[in-house]
Short mmCIF file of C-alpha atoms in Angstrom, two decimals:
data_model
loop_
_atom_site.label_atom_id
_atom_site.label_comp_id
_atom_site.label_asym_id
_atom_site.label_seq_id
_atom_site.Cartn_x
_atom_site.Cartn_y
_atom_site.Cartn_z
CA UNK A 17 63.12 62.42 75.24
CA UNK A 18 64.74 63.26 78.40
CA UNK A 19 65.11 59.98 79.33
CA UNK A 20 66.56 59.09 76.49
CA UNK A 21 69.40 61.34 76.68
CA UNK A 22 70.07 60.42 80.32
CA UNK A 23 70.41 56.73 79.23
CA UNK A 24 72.72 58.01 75.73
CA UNK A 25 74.80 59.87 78.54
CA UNK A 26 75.02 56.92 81.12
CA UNK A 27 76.34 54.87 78.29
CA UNK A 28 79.25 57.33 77.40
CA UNK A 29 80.36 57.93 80.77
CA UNK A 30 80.09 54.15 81.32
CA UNK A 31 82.65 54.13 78.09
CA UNK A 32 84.58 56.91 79.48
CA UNK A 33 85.23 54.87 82.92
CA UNK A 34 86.16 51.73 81.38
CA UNK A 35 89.11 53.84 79.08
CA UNK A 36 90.27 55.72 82.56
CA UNK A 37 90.55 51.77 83.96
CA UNK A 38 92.36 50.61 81.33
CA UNK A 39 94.61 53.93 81.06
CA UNK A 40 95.46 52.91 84.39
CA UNK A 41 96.45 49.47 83.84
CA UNK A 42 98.89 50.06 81.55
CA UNK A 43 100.47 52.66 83.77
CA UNK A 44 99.78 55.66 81.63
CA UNK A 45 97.39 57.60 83.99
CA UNK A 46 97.90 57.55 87.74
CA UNK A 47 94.68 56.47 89.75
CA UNK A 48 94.69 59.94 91.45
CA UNK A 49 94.19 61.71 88.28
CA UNK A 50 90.59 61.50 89.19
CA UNK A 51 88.37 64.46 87.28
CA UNK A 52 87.87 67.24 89.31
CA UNK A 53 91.09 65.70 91.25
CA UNK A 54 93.97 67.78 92.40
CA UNK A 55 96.10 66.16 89.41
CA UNK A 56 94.25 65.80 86.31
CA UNK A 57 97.01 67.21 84.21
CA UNK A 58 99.05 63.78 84.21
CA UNK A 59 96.17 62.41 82.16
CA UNK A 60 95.71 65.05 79.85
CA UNK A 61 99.42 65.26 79.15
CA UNK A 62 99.24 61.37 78.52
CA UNK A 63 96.41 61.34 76.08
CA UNK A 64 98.11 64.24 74.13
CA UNK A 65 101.27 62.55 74.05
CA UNK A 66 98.91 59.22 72.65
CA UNK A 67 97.62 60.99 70.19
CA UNK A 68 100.24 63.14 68.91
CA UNK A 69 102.49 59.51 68.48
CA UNK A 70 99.31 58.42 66.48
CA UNK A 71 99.67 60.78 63.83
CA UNK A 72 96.71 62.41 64.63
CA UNK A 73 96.39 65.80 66.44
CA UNK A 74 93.48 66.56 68.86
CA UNK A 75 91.07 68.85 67.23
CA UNK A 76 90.22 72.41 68.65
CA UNK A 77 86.99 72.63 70.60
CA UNK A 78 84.68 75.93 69.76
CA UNK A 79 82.99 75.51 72.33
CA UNK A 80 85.96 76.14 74.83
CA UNK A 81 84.38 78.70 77.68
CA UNK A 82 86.82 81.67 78.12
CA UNK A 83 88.23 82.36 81.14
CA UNK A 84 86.85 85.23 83.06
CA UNK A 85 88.99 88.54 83.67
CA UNK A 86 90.05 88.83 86.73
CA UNK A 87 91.09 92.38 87.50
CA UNK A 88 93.71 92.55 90.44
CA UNK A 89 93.45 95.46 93.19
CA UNK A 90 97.07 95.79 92.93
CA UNK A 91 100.03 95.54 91.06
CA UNK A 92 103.46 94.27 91.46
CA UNK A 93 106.27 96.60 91.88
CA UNK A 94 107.58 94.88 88.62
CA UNK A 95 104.59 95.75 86.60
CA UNK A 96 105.16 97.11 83.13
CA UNK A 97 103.56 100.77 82.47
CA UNK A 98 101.56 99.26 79.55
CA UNK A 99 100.20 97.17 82.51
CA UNK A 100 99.96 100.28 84.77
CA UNK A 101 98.20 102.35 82.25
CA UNK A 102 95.74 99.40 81.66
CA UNK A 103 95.10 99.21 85.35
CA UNK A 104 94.34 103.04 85.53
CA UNK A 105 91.84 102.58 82.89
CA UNK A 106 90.12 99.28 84.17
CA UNK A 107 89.46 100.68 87.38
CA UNK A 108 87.98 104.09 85.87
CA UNK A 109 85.80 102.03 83.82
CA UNK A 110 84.37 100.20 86.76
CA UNK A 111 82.69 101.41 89.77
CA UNK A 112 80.38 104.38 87.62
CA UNK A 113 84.29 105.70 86.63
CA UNK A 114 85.11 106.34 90.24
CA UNK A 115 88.70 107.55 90.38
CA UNK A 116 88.77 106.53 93.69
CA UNK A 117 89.07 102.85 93.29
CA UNK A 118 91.60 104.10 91.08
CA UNK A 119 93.48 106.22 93.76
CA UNK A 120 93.57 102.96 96.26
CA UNK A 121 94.60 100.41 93.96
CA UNK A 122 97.43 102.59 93.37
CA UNK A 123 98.98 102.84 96.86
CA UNK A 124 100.26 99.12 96.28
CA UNK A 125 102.69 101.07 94.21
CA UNK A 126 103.56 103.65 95.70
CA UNK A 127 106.03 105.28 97.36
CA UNK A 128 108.50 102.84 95.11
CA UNK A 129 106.76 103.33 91.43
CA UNK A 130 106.46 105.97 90.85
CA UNK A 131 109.71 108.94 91.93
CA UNK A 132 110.36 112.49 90.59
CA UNK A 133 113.32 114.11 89.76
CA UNK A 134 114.89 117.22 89.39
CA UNK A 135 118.45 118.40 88.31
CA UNK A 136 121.02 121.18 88.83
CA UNK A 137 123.86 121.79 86.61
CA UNK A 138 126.96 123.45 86.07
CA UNK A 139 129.05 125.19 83.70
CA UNK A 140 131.87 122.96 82.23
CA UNK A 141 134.37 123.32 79.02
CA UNK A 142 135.25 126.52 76.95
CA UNK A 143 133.21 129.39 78.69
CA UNK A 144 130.86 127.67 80.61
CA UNK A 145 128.76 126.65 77.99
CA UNK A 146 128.81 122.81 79.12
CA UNK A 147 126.24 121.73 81.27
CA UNK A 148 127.37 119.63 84.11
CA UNK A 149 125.31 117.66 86.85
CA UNK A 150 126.07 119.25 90.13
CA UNK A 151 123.51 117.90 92.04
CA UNK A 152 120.31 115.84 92.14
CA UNK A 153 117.49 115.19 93.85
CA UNK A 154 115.03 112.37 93.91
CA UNK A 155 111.53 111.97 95.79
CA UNK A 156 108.55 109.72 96.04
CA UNK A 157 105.10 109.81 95.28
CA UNK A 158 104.16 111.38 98.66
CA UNK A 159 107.34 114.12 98.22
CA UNK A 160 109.92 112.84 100.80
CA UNK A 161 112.89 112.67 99.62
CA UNK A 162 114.77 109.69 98.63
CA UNK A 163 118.33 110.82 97.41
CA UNK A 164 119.45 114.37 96.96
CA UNK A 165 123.15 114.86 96.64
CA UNK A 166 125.95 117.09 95.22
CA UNK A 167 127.91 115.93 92.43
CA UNK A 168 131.32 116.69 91.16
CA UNK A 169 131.43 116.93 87.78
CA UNK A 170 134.08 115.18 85.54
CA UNK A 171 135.07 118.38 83.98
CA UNK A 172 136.29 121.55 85.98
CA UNK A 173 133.87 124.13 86.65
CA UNK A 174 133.97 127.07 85.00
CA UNK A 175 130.86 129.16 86.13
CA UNK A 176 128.73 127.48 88.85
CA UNK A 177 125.48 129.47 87.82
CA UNK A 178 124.65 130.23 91.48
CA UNK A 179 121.60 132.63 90.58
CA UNK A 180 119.87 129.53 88.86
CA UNK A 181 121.48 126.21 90.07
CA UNK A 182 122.33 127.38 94.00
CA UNK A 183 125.74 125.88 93.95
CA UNK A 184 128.69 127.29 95.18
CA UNK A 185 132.21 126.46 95.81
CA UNK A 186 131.52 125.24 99.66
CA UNK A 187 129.23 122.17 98.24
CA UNK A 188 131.49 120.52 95.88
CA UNK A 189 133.79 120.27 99.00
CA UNK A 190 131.53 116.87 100.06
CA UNK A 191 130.57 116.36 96.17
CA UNK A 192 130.57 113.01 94.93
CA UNK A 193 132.04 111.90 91.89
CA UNK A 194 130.23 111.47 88.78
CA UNK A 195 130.23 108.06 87.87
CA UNK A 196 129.36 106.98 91.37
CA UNK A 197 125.88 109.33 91.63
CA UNK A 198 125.30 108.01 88.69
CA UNK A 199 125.12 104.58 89.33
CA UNK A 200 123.53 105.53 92.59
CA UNK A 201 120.41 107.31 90.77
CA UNK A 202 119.87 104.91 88.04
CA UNK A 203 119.50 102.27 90.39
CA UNK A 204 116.74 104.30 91.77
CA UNK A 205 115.50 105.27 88.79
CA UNK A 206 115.31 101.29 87.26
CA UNK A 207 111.60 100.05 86.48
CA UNK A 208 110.09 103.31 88.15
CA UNK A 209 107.74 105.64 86.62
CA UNK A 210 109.86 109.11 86.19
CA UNK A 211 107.76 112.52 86.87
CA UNK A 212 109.65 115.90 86.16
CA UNK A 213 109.55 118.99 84.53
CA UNK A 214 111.57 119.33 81.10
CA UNK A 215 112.83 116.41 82.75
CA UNK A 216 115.10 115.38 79.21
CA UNK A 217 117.41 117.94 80.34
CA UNK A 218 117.93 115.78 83.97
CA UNK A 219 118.19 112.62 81.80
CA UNK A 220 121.03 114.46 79.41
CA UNK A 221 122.98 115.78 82.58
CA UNK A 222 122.72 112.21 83.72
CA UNK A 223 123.42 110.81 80.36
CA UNK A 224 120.71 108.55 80.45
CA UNK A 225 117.75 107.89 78.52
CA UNK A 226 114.57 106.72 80.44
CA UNK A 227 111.93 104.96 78.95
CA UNK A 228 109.66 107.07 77.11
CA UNK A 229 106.47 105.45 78.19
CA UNK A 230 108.05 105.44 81.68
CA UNK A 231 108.48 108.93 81.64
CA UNK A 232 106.23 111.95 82.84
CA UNK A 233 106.90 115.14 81.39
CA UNK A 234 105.13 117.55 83.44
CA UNK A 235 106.47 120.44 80.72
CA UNK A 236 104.47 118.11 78.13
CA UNK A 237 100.83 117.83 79.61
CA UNK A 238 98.01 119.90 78.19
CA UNK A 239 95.92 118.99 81.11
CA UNK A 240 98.06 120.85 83.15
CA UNK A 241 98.24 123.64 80.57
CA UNK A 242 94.46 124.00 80.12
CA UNK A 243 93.77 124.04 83.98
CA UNK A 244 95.85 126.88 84.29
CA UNK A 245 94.38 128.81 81.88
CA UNK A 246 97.69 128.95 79.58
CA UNK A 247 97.96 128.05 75.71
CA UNK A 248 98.71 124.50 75.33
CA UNK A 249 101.70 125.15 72.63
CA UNK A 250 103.42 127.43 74.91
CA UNK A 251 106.57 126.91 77.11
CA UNK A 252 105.01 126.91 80.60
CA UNK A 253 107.99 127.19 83.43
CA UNK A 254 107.34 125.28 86.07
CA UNK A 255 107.26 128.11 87.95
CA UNK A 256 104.42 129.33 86.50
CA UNK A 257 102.43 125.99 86.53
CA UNK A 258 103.01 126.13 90.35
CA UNK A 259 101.55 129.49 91.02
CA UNK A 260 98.31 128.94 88.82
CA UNK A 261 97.73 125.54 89.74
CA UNK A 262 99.15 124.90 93.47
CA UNK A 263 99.24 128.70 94.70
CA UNK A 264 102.68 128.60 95.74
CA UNK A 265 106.04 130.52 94.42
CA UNK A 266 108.68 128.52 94.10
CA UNK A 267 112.62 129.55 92.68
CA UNK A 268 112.33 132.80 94.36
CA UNK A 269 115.60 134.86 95.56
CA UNK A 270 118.70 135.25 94.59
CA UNK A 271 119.82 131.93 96.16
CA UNK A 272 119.13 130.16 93.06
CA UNK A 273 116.57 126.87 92.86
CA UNK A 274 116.01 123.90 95.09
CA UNK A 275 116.12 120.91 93.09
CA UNK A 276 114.27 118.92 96.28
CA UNK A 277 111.61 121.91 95.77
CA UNK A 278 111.44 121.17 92.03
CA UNK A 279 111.24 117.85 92.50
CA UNK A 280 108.64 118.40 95.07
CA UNK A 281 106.32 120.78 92.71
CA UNK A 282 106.49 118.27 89.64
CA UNK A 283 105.11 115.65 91.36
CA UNK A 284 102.31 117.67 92.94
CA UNK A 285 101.37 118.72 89.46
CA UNK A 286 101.43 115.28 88.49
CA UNK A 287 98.87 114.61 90.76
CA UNK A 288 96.92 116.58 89.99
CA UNK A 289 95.88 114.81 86.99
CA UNK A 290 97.28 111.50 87.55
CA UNK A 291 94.03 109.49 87.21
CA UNK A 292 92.93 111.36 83.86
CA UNK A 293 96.79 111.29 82.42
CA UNK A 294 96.89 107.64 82.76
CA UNK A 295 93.30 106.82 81.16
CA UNK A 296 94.68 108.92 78.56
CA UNK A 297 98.17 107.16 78.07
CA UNK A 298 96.27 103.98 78.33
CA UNK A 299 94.31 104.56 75.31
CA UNK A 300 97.21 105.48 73.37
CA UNK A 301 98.99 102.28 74.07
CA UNK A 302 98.46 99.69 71.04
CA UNK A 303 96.22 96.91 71.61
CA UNK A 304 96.87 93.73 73.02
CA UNK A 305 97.67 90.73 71.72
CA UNK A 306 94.73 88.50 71.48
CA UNK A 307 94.35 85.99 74.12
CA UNK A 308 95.62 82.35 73.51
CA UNK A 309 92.91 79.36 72.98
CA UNK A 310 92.50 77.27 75.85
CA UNK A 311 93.40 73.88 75.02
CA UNK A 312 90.99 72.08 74.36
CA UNK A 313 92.36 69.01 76.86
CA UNK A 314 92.02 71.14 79.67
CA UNK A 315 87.78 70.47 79.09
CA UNK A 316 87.15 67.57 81.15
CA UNK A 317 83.97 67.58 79.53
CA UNK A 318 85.15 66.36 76.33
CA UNK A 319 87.23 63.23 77.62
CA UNK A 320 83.73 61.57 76.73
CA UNK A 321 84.02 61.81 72.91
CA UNK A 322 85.67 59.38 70.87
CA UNK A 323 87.72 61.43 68.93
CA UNK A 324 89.92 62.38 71.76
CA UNK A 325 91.11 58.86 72.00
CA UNK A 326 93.84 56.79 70.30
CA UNK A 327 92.87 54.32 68.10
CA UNK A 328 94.84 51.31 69.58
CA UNK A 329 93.21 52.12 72.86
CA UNK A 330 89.80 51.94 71.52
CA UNK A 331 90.66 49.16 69.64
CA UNK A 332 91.95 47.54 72.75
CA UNK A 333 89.14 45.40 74.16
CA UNK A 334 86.75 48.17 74.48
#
């Protein structure tokens, strides 16, 4: 009967406060570890450490309630892309798939997550035929740029490939050395999310490999290869994906390309199918771990049964 069970449950929390008194006595649980205190843990930690120099392990509880998910609006500027990826496809999931909860939450990370990149090189060694860095150029998500510099190469240059790279003679005057651009644009690179356009030809001139699953290849995306109306296996310049896709001609002339213009164009491309990329890349990633089991301890709900409880305590006058 009901009234039964209130007086079964009177009588076990009447047990329960007489084993908190006594905990206390003996100095193993401080009196503010009340339950539903600020500081239960120092109890819990005691009877564990009771129990475990017993011999005896506390049993698991089944009927531990899982945590809820709590899905953050944001991300730290440390996140992983696994964790970016997720995030993407969370959101999209939510809100009937709206990618515009998607498109907020991801201002928290930009302009410093995600950068995009774009390369001009040189011709070094016997003929020319070595590519060189000459210069780079680095912007955010929003297209300003961040870094764009000339480089000197560590070899001498043997053909400058003006028609295609726009350097000349005049800009190696202010050039940089190698070694120091390169520290320079790694350091901007670190723990970002890297958009470009054959972009493993940047990397090589940098010699430096990004993360893969960092990386966004804008060469690489059939999205971007369907929406123009090209065949996904083909070699699409990035030329071309910028006059089907963003109505604009870029690497025009006979002054040779803008790397801040390449740059530019790779990340516009990018996003334009950022949201659907990501939910993509998210469903590619493996799955994750399971979650860990709650500890059963942390349940101040079963402090009340016996078999939580040392033997020499219950054995103790109780």
């Amino acid at each position: 009967s009901p009234q039964g069970r209130s007086k079964k449950k009177s009588r076990k929390h009447q047990r329960f406060m007489e084993r908190r008194a006594l905990l206390e006595q003996k100095g193993l649980l401080s009196p503010r570890g009340r339950l539903g205190g600020p500081t239960p843990e120092v109890g819990l930690q005691t009877l564990t450490a009771l129990t475990e120099a017993n011999g005896t392990t506390a049993p698991r509880c089944d009927k531990v309630s899982k945590p809820k998910r709590i899905v953050s609006a944001s991300l730290s500027p440390s996140a992983s892309p696994d964790s970016i990826a997720r995030h993407h496809s969370v959101l999209l999931s939510q809100g009937n798939g709206s990618s515009r909860r998607v498109r907020t939450s991801s201002l928290v990370l930009r302009p410093g997550k995600y950068v995009a990149i774009d390369c001009e090189m040189v011709g070094t060694g016997p003929q020319g035929r070595l590519s060189e860095l000459a210069r780079c150029s680095v912007v955010n998500y929003d297209g300003d740029v961040i870094y764009d510099k000339y480089v000197q190469p560590e070899l001498p240059i043997v053909d400058y490939r003006t028609r295609w790279s726009g350097i000349t003679k005049q800009h190696m005057k202010n050039a940089i050395p190698f070694k120091a651009a390169q520290a320079e644009i790694l350091k901007i690179l670190k723990d970002k999310i890297v958009v470009g356009h054959a972009i493993h030809n940047d990397f090589q001139a940098l010699k430096y490999f990004h993360p893969k699953d960092r990386t966004r290849d804008t060469s690489q995306i059939p999205l971007l290869k369907k929406r123009a109306g090209l065949p996904i296996r083909a070699n699409v310049s990035l030329k071309n994906l910028a006059r089907h896709l963003l109505h604009k001609k870029i690497q025009v002339g006979c002054k040779g390309h803008s790397s801040v213009e390449d740059a530019q164009t790779a990340m516009e491309l990018y996003r334009l199918v950022e949201v659907r990329w990501e939910k993509e890349l998210a469903h590619s990633l493996p799955p994750r771990p399971p979650s860990p089991v709650t500890d059963p301890t942390a349940d101040s709900s079963q402090y009340l049964d016996d078999q939580y409880w040392p033997t020499d305590l219950m054995a103790s006058g109780l």
